[in-house]
Short mmCIF file of C-alpha atoms (C1' of nucleotides) in Angstrom, two decimals:
data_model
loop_
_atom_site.label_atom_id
_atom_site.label_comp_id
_atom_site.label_asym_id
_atom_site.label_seq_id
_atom_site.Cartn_x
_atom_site.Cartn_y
_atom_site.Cartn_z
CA UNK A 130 -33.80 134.88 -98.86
CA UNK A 131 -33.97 131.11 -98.83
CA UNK A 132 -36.15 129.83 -102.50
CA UNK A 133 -39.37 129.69 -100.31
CA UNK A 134 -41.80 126.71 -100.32
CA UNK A 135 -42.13 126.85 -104.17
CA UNK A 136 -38.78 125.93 -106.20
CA UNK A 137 -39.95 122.21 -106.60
CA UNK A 138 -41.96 121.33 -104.23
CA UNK A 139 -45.73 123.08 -104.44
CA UNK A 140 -47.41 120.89 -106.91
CA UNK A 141 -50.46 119.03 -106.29
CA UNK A 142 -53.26 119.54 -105.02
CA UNK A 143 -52.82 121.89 -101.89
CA UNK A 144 -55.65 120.01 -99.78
CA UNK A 145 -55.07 122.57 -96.87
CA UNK A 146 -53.24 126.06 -97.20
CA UNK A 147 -54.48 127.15 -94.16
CA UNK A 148 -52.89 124.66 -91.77
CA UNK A 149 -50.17 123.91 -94.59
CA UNK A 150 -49.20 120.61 -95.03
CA UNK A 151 -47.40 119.45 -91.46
CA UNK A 152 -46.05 116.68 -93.69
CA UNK A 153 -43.89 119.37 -96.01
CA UNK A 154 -42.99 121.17 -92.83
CA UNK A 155 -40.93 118.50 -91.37
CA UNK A 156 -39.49 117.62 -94.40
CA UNK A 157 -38.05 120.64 -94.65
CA UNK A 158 -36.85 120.44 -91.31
CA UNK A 159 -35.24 117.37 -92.14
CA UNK A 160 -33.71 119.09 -95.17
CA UNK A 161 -32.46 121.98 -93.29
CA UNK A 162 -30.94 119.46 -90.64
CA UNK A 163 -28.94 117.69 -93.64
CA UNK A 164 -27.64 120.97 -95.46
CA UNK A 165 -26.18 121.57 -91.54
CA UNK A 166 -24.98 118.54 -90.43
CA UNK A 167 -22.94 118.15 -94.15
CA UNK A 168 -21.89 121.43 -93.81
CA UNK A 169 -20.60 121.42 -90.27
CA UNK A 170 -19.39 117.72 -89.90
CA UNK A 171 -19.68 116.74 -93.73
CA UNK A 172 -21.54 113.81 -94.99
CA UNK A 173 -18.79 110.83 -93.50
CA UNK A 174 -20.01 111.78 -90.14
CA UNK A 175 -23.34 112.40 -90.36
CA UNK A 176 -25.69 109.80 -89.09
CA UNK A 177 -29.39 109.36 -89.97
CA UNK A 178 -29.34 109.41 -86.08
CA UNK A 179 -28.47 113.19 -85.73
CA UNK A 180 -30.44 114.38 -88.46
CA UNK A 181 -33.48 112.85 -86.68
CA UNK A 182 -32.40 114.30 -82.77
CA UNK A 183 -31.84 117.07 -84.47
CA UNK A 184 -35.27 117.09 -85.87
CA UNK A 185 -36.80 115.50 -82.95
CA UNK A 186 -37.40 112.39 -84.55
CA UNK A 187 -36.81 108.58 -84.70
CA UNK A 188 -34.73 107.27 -87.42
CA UNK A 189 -37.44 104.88 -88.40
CA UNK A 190 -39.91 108.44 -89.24
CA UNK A 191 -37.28 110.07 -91.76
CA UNK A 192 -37.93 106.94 -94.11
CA UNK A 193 -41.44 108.10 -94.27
CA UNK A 194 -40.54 111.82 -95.98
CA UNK A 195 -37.02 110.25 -97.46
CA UNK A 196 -36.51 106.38 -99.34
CA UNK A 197 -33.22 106.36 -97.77
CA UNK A 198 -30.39 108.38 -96.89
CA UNK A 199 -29.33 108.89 -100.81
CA UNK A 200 -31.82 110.35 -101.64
CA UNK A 201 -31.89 112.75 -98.80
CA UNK A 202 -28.50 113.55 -99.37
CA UNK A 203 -29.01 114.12 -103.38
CA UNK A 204 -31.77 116.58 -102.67
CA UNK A 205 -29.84 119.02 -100.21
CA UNK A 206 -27.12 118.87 -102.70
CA UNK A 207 -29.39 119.79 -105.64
CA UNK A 208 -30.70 122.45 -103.54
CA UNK A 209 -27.64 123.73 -102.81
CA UNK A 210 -26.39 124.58 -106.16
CA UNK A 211 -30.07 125.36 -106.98
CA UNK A 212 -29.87 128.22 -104.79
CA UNK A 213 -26.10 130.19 -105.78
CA UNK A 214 -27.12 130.09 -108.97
CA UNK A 215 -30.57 131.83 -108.31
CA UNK A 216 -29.06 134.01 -105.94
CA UNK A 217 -26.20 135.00 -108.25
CA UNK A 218 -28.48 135.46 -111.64
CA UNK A 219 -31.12 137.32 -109.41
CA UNK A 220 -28.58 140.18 -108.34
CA UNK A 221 -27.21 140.91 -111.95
CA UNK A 222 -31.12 140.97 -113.19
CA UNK A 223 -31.66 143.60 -110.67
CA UNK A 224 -28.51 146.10 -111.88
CA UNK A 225 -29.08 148.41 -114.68
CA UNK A 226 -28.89 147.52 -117.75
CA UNK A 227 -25.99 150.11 -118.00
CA UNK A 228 -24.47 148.69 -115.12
CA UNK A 229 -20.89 148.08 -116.31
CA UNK A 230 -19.27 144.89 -116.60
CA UNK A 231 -16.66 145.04 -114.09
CA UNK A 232 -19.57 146.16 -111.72
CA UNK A 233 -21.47 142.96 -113.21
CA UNK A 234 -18.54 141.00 -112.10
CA UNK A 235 -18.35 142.69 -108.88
CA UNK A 236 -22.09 142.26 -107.28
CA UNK A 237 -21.85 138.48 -109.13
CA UNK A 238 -18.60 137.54 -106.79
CA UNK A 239 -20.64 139.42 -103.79
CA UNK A 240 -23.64 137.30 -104.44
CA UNK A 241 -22.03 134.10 -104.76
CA UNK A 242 -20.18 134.59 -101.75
CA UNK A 243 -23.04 135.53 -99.57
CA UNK A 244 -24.99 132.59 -100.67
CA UNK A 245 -22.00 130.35 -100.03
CA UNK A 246 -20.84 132.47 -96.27
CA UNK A 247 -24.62 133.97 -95.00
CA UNK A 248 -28.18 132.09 -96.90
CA UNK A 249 -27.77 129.33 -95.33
CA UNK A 250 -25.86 125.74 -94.90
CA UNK A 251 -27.07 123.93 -98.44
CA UNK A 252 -24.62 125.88 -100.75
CA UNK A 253 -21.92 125.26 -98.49
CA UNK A 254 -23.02 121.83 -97.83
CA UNK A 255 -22.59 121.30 -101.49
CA UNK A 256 -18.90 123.22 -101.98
CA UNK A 257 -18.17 121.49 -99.05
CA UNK A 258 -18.72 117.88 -99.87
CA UNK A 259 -19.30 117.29 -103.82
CA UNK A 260 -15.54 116.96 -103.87
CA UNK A 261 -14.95 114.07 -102.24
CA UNK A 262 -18.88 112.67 -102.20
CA UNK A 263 -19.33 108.93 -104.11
CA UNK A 264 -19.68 108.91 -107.22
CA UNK A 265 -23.66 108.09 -107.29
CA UNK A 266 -24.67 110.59 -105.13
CA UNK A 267 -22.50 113.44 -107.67
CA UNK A 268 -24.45 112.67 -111.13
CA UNK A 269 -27.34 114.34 -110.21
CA UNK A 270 -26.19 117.39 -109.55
CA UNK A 271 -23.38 117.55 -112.65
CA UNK A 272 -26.35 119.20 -114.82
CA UNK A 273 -27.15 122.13 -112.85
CA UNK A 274 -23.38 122.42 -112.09
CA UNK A 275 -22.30 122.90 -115.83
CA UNK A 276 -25.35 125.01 -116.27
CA UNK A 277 -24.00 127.60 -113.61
CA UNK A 278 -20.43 126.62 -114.89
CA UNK A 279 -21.60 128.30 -117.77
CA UNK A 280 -23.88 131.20 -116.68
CA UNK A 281 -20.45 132.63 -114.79
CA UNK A 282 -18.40 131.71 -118.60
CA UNK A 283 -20.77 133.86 -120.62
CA UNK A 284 -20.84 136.90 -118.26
CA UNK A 285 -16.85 136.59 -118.59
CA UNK A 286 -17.08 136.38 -122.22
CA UNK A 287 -18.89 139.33 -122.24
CA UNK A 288 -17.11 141.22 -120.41
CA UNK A 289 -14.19 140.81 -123.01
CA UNK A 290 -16.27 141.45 -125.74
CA UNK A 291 -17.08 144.76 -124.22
CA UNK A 292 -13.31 145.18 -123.68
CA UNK A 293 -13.42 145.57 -120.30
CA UNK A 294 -11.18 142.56 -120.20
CA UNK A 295 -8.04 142.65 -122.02
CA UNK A 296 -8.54 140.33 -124.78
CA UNK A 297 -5.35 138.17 -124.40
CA UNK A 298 -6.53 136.53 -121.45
CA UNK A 299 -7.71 132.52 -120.96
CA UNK A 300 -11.19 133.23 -119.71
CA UNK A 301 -11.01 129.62 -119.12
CA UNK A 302 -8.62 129.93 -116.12
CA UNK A 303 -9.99 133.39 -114.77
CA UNK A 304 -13.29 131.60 -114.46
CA UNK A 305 -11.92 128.24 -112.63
CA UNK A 306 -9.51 130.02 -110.11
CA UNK A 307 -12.28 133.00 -109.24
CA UNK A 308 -14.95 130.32 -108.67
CA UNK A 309 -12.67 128.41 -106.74
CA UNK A 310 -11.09 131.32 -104.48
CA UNK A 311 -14.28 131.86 -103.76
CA UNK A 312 -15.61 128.15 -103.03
CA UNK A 313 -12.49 128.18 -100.66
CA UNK A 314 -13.69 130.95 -98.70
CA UNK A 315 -15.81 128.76 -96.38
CA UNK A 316 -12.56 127.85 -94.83
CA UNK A 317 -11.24 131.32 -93.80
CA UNK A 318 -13.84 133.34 -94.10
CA UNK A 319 -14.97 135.48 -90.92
CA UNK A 320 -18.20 137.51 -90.55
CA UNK A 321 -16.14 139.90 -87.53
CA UNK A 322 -13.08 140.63 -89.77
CA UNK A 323 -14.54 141.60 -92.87
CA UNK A 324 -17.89 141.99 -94.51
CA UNK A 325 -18.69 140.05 -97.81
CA UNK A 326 -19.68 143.28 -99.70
CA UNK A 327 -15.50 144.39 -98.45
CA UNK A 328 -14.08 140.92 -99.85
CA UNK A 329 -16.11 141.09 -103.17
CA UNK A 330 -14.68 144.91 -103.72
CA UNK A 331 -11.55 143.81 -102.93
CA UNK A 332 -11.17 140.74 -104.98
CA UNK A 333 -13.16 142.50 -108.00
CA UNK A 334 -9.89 145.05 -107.74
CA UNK A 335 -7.43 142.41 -107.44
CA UNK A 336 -8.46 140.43 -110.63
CA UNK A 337 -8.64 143.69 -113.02
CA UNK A 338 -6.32 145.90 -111.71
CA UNK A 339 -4.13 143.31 -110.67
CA UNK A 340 -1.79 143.93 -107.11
CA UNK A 341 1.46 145.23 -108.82
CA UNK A 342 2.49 148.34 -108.43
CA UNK A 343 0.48 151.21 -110.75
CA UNK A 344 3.10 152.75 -112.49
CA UNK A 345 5.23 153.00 -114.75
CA UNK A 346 8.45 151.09 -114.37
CA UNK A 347 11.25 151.81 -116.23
CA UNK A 348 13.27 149.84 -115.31
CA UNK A 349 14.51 152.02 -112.56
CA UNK A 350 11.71 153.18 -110.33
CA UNK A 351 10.68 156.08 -111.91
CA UNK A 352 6.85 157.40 -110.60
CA UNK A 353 4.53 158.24 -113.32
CA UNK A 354 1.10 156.76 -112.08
CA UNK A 355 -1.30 155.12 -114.37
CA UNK A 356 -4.16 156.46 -113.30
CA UNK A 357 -7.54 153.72 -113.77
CA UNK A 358 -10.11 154.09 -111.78
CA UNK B 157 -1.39 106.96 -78.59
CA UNK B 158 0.65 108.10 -81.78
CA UNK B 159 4.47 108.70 -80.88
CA UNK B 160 6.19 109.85 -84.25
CA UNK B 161 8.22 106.88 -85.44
CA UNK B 162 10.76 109.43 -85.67
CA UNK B 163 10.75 112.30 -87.79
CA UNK B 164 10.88 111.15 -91.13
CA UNK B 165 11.44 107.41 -90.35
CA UNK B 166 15.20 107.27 -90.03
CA UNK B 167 15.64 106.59 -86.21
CA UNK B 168 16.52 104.35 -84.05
CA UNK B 169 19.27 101.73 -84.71
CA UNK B 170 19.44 100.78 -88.13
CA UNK B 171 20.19 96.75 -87.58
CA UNK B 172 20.28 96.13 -91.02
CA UNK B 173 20.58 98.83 -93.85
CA UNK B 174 21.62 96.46 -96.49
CA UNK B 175 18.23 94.57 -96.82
CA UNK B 176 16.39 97.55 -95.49
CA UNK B 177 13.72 96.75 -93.10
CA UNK B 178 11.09 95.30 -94.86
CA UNK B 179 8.71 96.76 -91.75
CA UNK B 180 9.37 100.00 -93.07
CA UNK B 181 8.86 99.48 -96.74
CA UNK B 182 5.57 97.85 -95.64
CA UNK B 183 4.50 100.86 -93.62
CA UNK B 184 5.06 102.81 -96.27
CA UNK B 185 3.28 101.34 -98.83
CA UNK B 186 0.22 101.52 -96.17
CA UNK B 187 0.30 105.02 -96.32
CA UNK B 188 0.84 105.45 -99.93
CA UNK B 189 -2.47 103.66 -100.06
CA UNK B 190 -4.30 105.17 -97.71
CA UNK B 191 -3.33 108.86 -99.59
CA UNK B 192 -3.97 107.06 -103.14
CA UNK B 193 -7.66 106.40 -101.71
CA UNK B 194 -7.72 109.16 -99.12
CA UNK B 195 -7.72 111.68 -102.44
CA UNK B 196 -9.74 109.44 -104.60
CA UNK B 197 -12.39 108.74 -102.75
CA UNK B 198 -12.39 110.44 -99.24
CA UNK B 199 -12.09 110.01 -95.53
CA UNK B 200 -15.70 108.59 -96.04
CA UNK B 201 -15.11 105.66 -98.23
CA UNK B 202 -11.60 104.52 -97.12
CA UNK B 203 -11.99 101.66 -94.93
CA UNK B 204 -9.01 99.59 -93.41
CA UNK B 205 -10.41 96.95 -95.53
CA UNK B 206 -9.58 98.52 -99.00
CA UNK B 207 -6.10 100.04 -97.98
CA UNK B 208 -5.29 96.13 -96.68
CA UNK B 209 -6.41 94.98 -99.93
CA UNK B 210 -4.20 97.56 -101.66
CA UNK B 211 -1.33 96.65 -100.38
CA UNK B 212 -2.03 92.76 -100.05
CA UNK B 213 -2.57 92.21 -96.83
CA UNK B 214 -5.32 91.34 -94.13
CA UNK B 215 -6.87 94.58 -91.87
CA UNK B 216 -5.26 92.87 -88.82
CA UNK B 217 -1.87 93.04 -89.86
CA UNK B 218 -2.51 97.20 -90.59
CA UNK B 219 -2.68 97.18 -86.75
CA UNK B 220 1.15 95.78 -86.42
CA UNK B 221 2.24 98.79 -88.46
CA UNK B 222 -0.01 101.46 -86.90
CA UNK B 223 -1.82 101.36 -83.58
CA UNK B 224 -5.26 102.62 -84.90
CA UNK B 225 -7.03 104.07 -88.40
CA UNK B 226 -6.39 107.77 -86.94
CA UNK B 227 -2.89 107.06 -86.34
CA UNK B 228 -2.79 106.47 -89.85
CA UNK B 229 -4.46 109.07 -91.49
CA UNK B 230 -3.20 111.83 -89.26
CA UNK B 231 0.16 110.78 -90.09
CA UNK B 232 -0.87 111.13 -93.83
CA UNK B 233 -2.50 114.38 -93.47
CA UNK B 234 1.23 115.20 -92.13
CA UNK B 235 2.79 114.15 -94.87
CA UNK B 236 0.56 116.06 -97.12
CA UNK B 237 1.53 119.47 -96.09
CA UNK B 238 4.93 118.98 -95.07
CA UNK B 239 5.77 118.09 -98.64
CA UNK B 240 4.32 121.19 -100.30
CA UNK B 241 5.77 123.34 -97.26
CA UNK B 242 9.16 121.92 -98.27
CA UNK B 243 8.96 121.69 -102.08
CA UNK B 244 8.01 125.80 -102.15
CA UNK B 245 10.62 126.49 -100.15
CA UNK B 246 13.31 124.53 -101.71
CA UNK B 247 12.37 125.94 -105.47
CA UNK B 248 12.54 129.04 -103.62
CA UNK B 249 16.02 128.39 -102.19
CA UNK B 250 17.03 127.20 -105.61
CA UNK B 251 16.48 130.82 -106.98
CA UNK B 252 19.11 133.46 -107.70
CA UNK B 253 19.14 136.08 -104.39
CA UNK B 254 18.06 138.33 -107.49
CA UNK B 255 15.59 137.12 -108.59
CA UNK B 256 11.99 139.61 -108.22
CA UNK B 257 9.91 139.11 -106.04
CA UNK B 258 7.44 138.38 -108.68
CA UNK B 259 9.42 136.00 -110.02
CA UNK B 260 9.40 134.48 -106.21
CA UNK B 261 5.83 134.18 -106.18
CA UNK B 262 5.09 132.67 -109.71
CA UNK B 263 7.84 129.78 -108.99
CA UNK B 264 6.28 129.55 -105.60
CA UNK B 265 2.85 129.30 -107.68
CA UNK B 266 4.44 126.92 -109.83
CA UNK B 267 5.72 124.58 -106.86
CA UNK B 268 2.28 124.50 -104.68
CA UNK B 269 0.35 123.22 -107.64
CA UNK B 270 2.60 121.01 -108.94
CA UNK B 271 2.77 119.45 -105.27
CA UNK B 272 -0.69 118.98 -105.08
CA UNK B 273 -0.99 118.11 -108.65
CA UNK B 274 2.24 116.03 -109.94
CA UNK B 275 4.22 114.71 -106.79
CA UNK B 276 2.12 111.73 -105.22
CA UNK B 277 -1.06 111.92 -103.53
CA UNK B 278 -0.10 113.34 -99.68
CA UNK B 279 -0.42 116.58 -100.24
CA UNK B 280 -3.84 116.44 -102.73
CA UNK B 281 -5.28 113.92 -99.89
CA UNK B 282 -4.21 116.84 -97.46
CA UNK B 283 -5.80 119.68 -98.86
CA UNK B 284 -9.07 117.63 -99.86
CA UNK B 285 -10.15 116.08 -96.99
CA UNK B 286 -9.14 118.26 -94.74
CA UNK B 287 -12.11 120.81 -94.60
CA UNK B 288 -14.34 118.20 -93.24
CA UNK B 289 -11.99 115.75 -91.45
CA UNK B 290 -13.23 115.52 -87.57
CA UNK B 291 -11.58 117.62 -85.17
CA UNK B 292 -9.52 115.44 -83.73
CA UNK B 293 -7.47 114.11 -86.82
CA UNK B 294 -7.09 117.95 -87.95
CA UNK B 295 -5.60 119.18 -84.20
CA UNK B 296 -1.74 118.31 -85.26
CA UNK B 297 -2.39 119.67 -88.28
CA UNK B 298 -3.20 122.83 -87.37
CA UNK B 299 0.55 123.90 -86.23
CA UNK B 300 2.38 123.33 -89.39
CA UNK B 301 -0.67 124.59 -91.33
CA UNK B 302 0.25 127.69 -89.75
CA UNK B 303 3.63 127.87 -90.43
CA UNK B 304 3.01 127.26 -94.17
CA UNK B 305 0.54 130.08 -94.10
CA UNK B 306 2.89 132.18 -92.53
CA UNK B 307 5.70 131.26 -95.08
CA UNK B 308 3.34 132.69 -97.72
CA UNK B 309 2.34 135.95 -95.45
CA UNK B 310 6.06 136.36 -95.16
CA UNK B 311 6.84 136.13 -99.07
CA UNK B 312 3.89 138.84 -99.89
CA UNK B 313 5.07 140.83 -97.24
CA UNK B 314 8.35 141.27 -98.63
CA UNK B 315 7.34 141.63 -101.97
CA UNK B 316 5.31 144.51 -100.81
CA UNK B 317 7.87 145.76 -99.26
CA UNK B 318 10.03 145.81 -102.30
CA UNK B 319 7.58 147.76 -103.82
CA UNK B 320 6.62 144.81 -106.41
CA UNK B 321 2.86 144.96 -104.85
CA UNK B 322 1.26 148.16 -104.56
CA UNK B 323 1.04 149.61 -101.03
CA UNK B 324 -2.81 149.91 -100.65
CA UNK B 325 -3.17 146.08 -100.75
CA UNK B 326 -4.51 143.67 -98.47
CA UNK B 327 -1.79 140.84 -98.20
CA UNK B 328 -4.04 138.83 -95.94
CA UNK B 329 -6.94 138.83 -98.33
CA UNK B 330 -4.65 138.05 -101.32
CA UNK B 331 -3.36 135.60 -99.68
CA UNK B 332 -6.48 133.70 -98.74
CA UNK B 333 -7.57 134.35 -102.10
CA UNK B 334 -4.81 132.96 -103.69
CA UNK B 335 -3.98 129.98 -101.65
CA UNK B 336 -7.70 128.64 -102.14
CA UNK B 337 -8.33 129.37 -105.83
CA UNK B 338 -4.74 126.88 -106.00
CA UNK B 339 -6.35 124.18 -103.60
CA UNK B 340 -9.18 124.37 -105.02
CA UNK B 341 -7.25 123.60 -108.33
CA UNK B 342 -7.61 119.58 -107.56
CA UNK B 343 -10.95 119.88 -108.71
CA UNK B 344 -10.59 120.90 -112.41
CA UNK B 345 -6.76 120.24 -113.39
CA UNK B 346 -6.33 118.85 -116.40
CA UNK B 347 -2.38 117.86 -117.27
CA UNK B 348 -4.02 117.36 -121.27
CA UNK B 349 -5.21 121.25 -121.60
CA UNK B 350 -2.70 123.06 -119.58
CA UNK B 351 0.70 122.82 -117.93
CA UNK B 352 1.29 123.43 -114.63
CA UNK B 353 3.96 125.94 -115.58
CA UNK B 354 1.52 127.95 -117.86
CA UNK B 355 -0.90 127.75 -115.15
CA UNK B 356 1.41 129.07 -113.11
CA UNK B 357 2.65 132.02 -115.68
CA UNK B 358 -1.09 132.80 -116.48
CA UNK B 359 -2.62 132.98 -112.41
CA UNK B 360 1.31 134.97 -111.50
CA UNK B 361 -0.05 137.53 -114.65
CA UNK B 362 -3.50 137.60 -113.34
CA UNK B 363 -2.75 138.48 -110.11
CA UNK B 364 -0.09 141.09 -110.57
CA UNK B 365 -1.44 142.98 -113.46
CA UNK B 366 -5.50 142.15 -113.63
CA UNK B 367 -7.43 141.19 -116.57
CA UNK B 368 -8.45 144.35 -117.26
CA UNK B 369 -7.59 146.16 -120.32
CA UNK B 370 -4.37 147.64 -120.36
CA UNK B 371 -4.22 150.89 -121.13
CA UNK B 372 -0.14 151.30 -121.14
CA UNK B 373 1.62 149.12 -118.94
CA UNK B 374 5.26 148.02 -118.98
CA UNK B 375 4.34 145.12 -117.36
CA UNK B 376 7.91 143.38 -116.28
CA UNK B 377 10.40 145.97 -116.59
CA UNK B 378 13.63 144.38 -116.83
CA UNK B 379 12.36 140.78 -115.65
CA UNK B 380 13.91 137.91 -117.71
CA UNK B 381 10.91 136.73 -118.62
CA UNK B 382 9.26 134.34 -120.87
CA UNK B 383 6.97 136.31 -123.38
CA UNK B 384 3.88 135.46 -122.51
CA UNK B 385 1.10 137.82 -124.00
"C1'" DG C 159 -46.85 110.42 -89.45
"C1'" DT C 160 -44.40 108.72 -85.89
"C1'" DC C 161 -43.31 105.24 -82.85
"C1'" DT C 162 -40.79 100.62 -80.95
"C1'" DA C 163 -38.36 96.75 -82.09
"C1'" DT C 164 -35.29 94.46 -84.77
"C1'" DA C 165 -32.76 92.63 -88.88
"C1'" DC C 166 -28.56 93.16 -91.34
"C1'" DT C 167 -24.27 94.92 -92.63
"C1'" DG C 168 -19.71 96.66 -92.47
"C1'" DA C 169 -16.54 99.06 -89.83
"C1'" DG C 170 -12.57 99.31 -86.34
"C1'" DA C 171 -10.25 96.71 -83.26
"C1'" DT C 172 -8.16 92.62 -80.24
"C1'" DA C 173 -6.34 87.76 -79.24
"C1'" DG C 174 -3.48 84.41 -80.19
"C1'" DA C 175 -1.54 80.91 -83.55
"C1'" DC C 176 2.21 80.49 -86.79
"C1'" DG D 283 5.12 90.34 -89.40
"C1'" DT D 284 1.17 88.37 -90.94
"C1'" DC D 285 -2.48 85.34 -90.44
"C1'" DT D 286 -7.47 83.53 -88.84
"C1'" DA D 287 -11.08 84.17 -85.87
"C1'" DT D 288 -13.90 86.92 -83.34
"C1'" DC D 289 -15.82 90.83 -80.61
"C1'" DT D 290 -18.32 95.16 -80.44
"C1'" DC D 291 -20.62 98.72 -82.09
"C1'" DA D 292 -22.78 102.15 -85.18
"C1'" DG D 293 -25.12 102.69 -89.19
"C1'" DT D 294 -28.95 101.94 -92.69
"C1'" DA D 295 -33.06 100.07 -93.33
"C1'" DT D 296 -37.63 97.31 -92.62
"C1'" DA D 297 -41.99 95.62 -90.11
"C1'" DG D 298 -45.78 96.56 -87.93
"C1'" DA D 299 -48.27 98.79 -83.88
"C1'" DC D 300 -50.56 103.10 -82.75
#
DNA sequence: GTCTATACTGAGATAGAC
DNA sequence: GTCTATCTCAGTATAGAC
């Protein structure tokens, strides 16, 4: 689920609870019509004028929720890393505590992706456009970046601590080409061809076990299997 | 609208080889600066105005060399992938006919980044922008796009077939997976920390054999390899 | 809070001189 | 081939009425 009203924005003094605040309302809806608009068409083509037909608006009324379209823009970015990184560190507080760390890995690549392919359009509005975004509009959001950056570096560390990662391997590199096979994923990925919870399994399998062939090789084909699980 | 000056810029009647066209050389150095700013700062921010500037001359005369600014950039976004298509495929042609097909796919590895990464800016400006380009400057993309991919499906394939990837696996997923964790690769590559050719070794290791612990495994069986772990 | 009206800017593009 | 000059339009943003 999305990070509700509260996240950032339920301070003060609620005046009115019943009604709830129209003013909040709509800038949500304005949010929500950003974190779409950047995903779908990205930010180069998206126009204070569509986010406010979209909204059913005037131009003019977003500067009354937004000082301009910066700021806007900085916010649904925020939000959008904001929200992975909940999503992910909220699924691997709910396994066991026994839970292995493969299977850590495993429901951590699931949840990442279905924040990114399924919660909605500000995580992918982020992935999306932080590449190629100017400059001023990326330094707010290189904080909470590094911070998840590092969340995914400790759980690897871990995991090789626990040896269920040979200890040989550059962590450094696992970590930077799973995140970004996965970041990549809004460009192929299709709901009707394969489920998220499939692709996470699958992908968890490829990076441990590898694809090669399991077993033994000497040199000449021979078939003893290497049985792990 | 467009009409291809030809293929790759050779046509028509050569009047005067010895002090090479200067038209062309111009036109050339137009799009070398609209892929310089096309991957450093976007579709968004790349205005006829700073590519003019680039090059030294005034936005009116870009319009003698190109009939309009999607002219341009499509024929950029061209360039971009028809340079990695044909640098994998010629370090591929430059292998020995016995070469594994792991071998294949680590020095295909090592050719797609290094494309993106080393060789000039078409193919990063590609593979950047692309996601979020409009529609119509991705349409004649979308063909040899395809015939990249299917290069790649094609080299798995066979390499599955040869029984260097294990029979169970998804080729399409691995694929995908692969592909994008190497695209995404723009946004963390570091020449100072890592080579492109250990990159290369350590992702071609990850994805055969896995991170996880290794239990017994031959690994390369007769592979003139370098040591590597 | 949202509207209408409008100022201001920068972009792509064209015409025609040299 | 490249220039200067200019057109047109879309975009951000502000002012002030309601």
């Amino acid at each position: 689920m999305r990070s509700k009203e509260g996240g950032t924005t339920t301070s003060k003094q609620d005046k009115r609870v019943g009604k709830i605040r129209r003013s909040e309302q709509t800038r949500r809806r304005i949010l929500d019509a950003a974190a779409l608009w950047l995903n779908k068409k990205g930010l180069a083509e998206t126009s204070l004028q569509d986010l406010a037909d979209e909204v059913g608006l005037q131009t003019a009324s977003l500067y009354y929720h937004f000082p301009s379209k910066d700021a806007l823009i900085e916010e649904v970015l925020h939000k959008g890393i904001e929200i992975v990184y909940e999503d992910v560190r909220r699924a691997l507080d709910a396994l066991e505590p026994s839970a292995s760390y493969r299977e850590r890995v495993r429901v951590a690549i699931a949840a990442h992706l279905s924040s990114l392919l399924e919660h909605g359009d500000y995580t992918s509005a982020n992935i999306r456009n932080f590449p190629l975004v100017p400059e001023n509009l990326r330094e707010k959001n290189l904080s909470i970046r590094r911070q998840y950056g590092d969340y995914w570096r400790q759980l690897l560390q871990d995991a090789q601590k626990a040896g269920e990662v040979a200890p040989n391997v550059d962590l450094s590199l696992v970590r930077l080409f799973l995140v970004g096979a996965m970041n990549w994923s809004t460009e192929w990925f299709n709901p009707r061809k394969k489920s998220i919870d499939a692709i996470a399994d699958m992908i968890c399998s490829m990076i441990f076990d590898g694809i090669g062939p399991k077993e033994q090789r000497p040199s000449d084909g021979g078939q003893k299997r290497v049985t792990r699980r």
